[in-house]
PDB file of C-alpha atoms in Angstrom:
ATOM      1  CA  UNK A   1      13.026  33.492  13.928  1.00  0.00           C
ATOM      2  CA  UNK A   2       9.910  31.805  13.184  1.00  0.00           C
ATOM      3  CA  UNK A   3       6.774  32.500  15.231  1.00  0.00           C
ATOM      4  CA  UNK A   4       4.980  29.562  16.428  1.00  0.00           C
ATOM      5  CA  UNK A   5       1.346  29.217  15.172  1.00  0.00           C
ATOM      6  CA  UNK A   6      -1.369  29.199  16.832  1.00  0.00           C
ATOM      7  CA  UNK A   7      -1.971  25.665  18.363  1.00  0.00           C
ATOM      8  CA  UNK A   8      -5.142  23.567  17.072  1.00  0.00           C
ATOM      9  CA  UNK A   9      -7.074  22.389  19.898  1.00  0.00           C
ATOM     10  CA  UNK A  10      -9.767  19.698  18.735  1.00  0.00           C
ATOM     11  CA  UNK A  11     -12.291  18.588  21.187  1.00  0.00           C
ATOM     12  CA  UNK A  12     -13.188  15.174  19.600  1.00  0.00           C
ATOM     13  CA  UNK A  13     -11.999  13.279  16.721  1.00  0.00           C
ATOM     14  CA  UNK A  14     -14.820  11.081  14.719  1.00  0.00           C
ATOM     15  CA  UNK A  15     -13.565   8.351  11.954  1.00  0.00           C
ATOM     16  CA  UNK A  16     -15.915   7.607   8.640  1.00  0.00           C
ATOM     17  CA  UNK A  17     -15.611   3.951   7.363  1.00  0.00           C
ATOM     18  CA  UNK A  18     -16.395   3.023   4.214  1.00  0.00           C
ATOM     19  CA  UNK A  19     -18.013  -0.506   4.610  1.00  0.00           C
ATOM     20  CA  UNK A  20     -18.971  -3.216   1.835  1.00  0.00           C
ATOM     21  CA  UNK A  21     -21.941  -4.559   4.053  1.00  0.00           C
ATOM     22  CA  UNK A  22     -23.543  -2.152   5.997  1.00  0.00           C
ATOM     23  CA  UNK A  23     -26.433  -4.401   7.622  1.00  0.00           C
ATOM     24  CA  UNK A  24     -23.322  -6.627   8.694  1.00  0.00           C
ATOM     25  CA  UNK A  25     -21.056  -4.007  10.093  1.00  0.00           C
ATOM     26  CA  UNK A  26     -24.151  -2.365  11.984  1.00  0.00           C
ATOM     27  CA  UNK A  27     -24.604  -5.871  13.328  1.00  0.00           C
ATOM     28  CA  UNK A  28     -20.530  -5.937  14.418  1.00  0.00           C
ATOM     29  CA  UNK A  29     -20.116  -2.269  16.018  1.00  0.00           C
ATOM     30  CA  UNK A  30     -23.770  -2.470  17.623  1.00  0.00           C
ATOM     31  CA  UNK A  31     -24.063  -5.910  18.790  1.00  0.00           C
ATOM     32  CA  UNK A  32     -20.896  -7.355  19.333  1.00  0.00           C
ATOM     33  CA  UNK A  33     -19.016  -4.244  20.067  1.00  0.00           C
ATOM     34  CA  UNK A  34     -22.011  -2.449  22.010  1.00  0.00           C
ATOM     35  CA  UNK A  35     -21.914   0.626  19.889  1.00  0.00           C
ATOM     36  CA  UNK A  36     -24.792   3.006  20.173  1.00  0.00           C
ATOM     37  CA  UNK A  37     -26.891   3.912  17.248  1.00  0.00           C
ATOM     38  CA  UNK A  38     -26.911   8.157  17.027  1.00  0.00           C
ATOM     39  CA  UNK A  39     -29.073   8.457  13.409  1.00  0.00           C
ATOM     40  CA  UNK A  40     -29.588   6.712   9.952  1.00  0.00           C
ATOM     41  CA  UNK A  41     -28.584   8.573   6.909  1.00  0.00           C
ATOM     42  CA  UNK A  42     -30.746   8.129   3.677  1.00  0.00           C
ATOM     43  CA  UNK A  43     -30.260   9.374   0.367  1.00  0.00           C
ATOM     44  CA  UNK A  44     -33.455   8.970  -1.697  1.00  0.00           C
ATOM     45  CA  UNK A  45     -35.279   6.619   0.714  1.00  0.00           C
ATOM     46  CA  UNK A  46     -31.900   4.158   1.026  1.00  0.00           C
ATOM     47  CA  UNK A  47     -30.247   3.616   3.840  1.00  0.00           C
ATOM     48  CA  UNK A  48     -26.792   5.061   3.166  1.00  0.00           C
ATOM     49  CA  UNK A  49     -24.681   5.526   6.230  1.00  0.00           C
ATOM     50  CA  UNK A  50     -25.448   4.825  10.095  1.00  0.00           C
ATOM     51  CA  UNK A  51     -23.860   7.406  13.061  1.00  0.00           C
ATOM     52  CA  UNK A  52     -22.511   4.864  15.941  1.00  0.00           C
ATOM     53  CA  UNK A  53     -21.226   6.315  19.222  1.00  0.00           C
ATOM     54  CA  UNK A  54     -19.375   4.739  23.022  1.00  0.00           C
ATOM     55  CA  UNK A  55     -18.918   7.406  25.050  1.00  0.00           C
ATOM     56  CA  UNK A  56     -17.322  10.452  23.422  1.00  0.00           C
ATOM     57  CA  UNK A  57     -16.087   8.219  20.315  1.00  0.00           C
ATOM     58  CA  UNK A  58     -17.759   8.934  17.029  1.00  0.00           C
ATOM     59  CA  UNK A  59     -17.834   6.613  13.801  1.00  0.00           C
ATOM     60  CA  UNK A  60     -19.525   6.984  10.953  1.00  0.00           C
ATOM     61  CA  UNK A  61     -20.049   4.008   8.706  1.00  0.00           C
ATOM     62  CA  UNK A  62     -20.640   4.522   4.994  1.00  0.00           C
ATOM     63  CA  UNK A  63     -22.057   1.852   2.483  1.00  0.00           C
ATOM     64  CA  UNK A  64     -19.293   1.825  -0.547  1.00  0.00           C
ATOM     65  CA  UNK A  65     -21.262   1.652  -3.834  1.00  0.00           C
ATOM     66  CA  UNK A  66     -18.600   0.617  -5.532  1.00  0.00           C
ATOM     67  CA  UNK A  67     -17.573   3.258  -7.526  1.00  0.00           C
ATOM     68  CA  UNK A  68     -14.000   2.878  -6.995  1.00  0.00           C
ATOM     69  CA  UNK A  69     -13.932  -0.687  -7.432  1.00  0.00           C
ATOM     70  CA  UNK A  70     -14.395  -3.146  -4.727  1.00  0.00           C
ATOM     71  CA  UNK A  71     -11.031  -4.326  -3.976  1.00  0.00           C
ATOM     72  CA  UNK A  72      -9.803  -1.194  -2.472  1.00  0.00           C
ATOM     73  CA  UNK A  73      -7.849  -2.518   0.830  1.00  0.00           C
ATOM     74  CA  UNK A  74      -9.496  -1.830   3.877  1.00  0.00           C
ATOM     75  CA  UNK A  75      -8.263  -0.953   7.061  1.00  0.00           C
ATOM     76  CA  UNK A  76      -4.257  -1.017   6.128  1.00  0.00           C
ATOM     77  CA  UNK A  77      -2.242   1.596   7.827  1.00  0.00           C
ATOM     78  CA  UNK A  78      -5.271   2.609  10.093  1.00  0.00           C
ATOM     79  CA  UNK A  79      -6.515   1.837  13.180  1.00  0.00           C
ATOM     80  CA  UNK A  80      -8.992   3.284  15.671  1.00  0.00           C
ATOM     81  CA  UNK A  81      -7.195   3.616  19.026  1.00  0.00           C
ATOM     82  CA  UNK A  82      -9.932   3.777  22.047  1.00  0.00           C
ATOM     83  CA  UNK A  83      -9.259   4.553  25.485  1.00  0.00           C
ATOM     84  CA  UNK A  84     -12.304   3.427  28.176  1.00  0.00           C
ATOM     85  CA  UNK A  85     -12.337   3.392  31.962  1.00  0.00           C
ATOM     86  CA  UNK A  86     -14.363   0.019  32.036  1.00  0.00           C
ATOM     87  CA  UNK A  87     -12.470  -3.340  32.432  1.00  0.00           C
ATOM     88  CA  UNK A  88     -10.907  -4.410  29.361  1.00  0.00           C
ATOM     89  CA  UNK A  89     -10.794  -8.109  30.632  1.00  0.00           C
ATOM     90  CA  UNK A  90     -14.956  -8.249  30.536  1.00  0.00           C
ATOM     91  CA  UNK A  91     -15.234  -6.218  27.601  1.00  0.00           C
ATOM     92  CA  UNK A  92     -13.223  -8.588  25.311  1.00  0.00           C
ATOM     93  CA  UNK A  93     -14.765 -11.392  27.272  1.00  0.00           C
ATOM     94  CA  UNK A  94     -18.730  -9.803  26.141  1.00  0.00           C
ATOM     95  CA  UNK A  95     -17.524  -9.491  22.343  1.00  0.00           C
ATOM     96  CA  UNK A  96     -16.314 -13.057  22.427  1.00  0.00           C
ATOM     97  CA  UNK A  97     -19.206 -14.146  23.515  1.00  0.00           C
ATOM     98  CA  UNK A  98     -21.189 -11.765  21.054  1.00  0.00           C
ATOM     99  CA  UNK A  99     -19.402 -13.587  18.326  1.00  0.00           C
ATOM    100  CA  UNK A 100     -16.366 -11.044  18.404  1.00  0.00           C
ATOM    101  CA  UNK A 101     -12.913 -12.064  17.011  1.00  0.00           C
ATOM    102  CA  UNK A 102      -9.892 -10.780  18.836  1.00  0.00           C
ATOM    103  CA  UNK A 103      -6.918 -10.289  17.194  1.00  0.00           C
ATOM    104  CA  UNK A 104      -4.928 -10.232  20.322  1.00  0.00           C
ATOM    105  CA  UNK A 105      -6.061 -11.132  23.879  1.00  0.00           C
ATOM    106  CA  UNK A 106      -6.209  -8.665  26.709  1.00  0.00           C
ATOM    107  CA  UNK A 107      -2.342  -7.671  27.678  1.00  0.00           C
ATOM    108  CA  UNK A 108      -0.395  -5.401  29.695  1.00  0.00           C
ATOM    109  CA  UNK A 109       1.570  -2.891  28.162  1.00  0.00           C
ATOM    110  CA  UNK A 110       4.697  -1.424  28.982  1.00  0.00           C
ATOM    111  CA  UNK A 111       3.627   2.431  29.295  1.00  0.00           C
ATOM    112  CA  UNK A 112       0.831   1.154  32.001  1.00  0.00           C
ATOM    113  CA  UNK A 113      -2.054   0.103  29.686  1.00  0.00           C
ATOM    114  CA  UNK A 114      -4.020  -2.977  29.124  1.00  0.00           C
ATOM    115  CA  UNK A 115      -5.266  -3.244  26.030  1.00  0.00           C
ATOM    116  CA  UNK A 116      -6.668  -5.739  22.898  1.00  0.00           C
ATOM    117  CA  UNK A 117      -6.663  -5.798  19.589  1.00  0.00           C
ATOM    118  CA  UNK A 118      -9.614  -6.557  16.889  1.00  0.00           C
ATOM    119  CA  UNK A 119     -10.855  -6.059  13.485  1.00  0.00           C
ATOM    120  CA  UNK A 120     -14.255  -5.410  12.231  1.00  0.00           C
ATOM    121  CA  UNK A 121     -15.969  -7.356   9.091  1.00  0.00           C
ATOM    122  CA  UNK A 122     -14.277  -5.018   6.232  1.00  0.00           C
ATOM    123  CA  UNK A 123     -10.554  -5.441   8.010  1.00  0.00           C
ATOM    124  CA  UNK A 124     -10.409  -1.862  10.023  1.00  0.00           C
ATOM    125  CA  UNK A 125      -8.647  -2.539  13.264  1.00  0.00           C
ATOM    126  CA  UNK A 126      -9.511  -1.600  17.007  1.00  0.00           C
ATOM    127  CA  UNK A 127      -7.826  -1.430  19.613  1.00  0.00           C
ATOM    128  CA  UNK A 128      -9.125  -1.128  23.013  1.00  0.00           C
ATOM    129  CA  UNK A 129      -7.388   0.286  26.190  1.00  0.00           C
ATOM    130  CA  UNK A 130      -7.560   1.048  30.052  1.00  0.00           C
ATOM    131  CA  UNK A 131      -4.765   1.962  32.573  1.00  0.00           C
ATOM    132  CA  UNK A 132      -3.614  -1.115  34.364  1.00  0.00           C
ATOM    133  CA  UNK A 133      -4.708  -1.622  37.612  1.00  0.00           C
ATOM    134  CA  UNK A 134      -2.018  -0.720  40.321  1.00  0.00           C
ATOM    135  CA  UNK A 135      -1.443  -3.760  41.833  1.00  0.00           C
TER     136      UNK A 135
END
């Protein structure tokens, strides 16, 4: 009989996106999305990548130079799945009003979550949840 490994335990999981306009998705995490900016990363004086942060969530977001040729796909078979104890209602509300596209209005779920859906500008999708409020 097989012995069962040791389990992994991770303490937080952080996602690096590799973005074709980096000015433009600083712009869409930060201002519409209310991302916090941790540090800039340069590579010989040029901005290069830019550490965002909401709570415990980390993202990295990398300027692509190209190098594999610019019409990779981006953002099929991948999403970012984010839990928050804020309401969901307001926060889709703000990032409509920030200039924020949803792909799906706040709704509740059948497992007791209300969440949305969004994309940012390269095509990576969000989504956003909270437990439902016991009525």
């Amino acid at each position: 009989m097989r012995s069962e490994p040791e389990s992994f335990r991770a303490r937080t999981l952080s996602a690096s996106l590799t973005v074709k306009d980096l000015a433009k998705s600083l712009a869409w995490y930060h201002d519409v999305v209310g991302f916090s900016v941790e540090r800039e990363h340069r590579r010989e004086g040029t901005l290069r990548a830019i550490s965002l942060s909401a709570g415990d969530v980390r993202i990295l977001i990398n300027l692509d130079d190209g190098a594999k040729g610019w019409d990779r796909a981006k953002g099929e078979g991948f999403s970012l799945q984010m839990t928050t104890d804020q309401n969901v209602d307001e926060m889709a509300q703000r990032i409509k009003q920030r200039g924020g596209t949803l792909e799906s209005e706040p709704a509740d779920m059948p497992w007791g979550a209300r969440m949305f859906r969004l994309r940012d500008p390269d095509g990576f999708k969000l989504t956003i949840s909270s437990a439902r409020a016991s009525s």
